[in-house]
mmCIF file of C-alpha atoms in Angstrom:
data_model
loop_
_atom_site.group_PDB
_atom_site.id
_atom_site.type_symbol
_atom_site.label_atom_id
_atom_site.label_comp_id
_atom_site.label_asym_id
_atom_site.label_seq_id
_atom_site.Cartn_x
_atom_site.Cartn_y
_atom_site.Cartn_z
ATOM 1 C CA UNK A 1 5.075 10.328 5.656
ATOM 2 C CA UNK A 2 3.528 8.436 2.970
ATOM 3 C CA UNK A 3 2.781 10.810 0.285
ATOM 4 C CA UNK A 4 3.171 12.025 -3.327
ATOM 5 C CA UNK A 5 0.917 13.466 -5.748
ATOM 6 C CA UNK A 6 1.632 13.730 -9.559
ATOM 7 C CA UNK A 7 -0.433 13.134 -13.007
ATOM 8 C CA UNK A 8 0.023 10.162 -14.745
ATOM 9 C CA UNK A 9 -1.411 8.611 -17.951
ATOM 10 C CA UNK A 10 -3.683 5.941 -17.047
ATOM 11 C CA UNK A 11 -2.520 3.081 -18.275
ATOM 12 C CA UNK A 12 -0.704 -0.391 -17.013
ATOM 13 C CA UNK A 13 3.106 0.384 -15.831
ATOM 14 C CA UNK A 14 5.834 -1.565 -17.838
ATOM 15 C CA UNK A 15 8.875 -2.418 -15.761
ATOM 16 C CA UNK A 16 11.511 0.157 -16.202
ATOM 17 C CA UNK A 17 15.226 0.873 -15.030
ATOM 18 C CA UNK A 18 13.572 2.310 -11.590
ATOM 19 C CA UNK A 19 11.454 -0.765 -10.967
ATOM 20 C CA UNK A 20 12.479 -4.255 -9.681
ATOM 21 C CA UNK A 21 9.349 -5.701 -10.749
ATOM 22 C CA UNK A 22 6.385 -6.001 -12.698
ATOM 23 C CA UNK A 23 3.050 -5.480 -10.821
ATOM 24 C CA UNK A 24 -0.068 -6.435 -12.414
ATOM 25 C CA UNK A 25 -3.086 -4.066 -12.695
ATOM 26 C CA UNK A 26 -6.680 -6.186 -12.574
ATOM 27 C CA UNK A 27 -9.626 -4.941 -12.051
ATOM 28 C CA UNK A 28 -11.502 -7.937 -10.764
ATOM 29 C CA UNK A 29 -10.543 -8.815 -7.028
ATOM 30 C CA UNK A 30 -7.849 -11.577 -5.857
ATOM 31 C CA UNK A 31 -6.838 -13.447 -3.067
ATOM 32 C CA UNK A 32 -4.450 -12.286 -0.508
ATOM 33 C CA UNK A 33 -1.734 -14.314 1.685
ATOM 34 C CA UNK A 34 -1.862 -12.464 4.979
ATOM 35 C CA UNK A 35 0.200 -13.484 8.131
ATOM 36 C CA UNK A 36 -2.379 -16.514 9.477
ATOM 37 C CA UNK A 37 -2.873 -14.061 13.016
ATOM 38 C CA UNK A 38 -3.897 -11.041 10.765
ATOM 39 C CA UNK A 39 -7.398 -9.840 11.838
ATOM 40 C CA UNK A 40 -8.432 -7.056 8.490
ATOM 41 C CA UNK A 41 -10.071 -4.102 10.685
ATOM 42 C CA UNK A 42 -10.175 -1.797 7.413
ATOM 43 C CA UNK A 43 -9.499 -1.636 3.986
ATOM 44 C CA UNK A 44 -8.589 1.201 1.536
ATOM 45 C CA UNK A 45 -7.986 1.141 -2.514
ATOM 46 C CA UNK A 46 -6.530 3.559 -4.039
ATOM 47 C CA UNK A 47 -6.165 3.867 -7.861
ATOM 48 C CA UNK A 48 -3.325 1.194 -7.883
ATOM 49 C CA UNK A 49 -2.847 0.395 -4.760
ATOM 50 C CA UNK A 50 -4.319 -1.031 -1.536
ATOM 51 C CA UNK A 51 -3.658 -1.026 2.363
ATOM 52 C CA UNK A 52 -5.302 -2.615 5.048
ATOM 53 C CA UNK A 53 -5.446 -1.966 8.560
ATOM 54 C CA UNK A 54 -5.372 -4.752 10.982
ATOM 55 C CA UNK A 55 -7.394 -4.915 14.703
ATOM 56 C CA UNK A 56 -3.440 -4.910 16.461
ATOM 57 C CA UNK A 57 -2.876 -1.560 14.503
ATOM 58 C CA UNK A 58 -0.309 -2.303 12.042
ATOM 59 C CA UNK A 59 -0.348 -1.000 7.982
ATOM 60 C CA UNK A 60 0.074 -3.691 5.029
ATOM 61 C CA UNK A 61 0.327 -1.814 1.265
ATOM 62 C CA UNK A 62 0.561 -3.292 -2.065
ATOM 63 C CA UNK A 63 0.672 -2.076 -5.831
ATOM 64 C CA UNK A 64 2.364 0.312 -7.533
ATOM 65 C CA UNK A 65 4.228 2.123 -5.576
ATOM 66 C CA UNK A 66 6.580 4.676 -8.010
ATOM 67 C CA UNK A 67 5.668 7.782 -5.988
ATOM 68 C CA UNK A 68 6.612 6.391 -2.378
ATOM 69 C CA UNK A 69 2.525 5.646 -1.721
ATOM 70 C CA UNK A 70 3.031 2.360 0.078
ATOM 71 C CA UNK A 71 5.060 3.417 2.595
ATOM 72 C CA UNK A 72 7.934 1.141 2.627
ATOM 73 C CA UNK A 73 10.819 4.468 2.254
ATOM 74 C CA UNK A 74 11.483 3.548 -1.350
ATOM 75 C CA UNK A 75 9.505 3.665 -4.605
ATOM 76 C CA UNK A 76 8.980 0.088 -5.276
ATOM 77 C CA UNK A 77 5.872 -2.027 -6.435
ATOM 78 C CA UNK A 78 4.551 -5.256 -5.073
ATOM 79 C CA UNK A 79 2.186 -7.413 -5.882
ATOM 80 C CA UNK A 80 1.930 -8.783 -2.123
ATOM 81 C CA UNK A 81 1.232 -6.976 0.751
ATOM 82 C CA UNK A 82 3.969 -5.597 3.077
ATOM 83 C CA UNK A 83 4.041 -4.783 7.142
ATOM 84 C CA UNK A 84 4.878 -0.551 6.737
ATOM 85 C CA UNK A 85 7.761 -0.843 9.689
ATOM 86 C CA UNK A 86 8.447 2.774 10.149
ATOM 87 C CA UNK A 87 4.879 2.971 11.933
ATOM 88 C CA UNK A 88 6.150 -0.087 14.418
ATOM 89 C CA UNK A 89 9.719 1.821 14.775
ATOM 90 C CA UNK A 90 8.256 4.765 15.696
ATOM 91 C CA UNK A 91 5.942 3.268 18.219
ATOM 92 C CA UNK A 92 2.579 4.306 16.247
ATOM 93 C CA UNK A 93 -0.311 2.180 15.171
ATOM 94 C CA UNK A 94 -2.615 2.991 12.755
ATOM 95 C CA UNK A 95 -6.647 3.115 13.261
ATOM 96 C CA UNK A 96 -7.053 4.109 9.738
ATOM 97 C CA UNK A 97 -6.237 4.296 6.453
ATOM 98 C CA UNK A 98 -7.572 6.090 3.558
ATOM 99 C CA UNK A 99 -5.967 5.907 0.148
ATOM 100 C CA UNK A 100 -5.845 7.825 -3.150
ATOM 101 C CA UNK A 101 -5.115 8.038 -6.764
ATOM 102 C CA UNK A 102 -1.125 8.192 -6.045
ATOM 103 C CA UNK A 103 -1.580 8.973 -1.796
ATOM 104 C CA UNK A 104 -2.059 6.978 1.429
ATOM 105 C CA UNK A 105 -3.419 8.479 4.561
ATOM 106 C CA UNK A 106 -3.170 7.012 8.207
ATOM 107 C CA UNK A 107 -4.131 7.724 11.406
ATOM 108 C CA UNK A 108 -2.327 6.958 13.748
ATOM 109 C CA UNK A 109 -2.177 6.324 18.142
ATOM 110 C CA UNK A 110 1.132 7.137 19.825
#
């Protein structure tokens, strides 16, 4: 569900045709704006991305996002985190989360 491998030249993205927005790449960290009732039960970065899972089970992703990695059923970046709905819609929650250069990984409870 939320794969996609491929080899890309390390460097910062540019917006293009395919993306709606720029997303900034730092490497120092940042402050988040989570939901206020969001308790952080794990965290996972992956080359240019990040997802956390919280203590109720539910998967928020963020960064770049051109090979489907966050989650979200589309290829788009952003820069704040996002509630992955297709885990809630399916009735699943996640326990964890590991993420790669261009992959997430979740485990999940039906």
């Amino acid at each position: 569900v939320f794969a996609g491998d491929a080899t890309v030249t390390p460097r910062q993205e540019q917006p293009g045709a395919e993306d709606a927005a720029f997303i900034s790449i730092q490497a120092f960290p940042a402050l988040l704006d989570l939901p206020q009732d969001v308790e952080v039960s794990e965290v996972s970065c992956g080359s240019r991305h990040t997802a956390i899972v919280t203590r109720g089970g539910e998967l928020y992703t963020w960064g770049w996002g051109k090979y489907g990695q966050l989650g979200h059923g589309d290829n788009a970046s952003s820069d704040q985190p996002r509630r992955v709905e297709r885990l809630a819609a399916e009735g699943l929650r996640a326990q964890e989360v590991v993420c790669g250069p261009w992959t997430t990984y979740v485990c999940v409870l039906e």
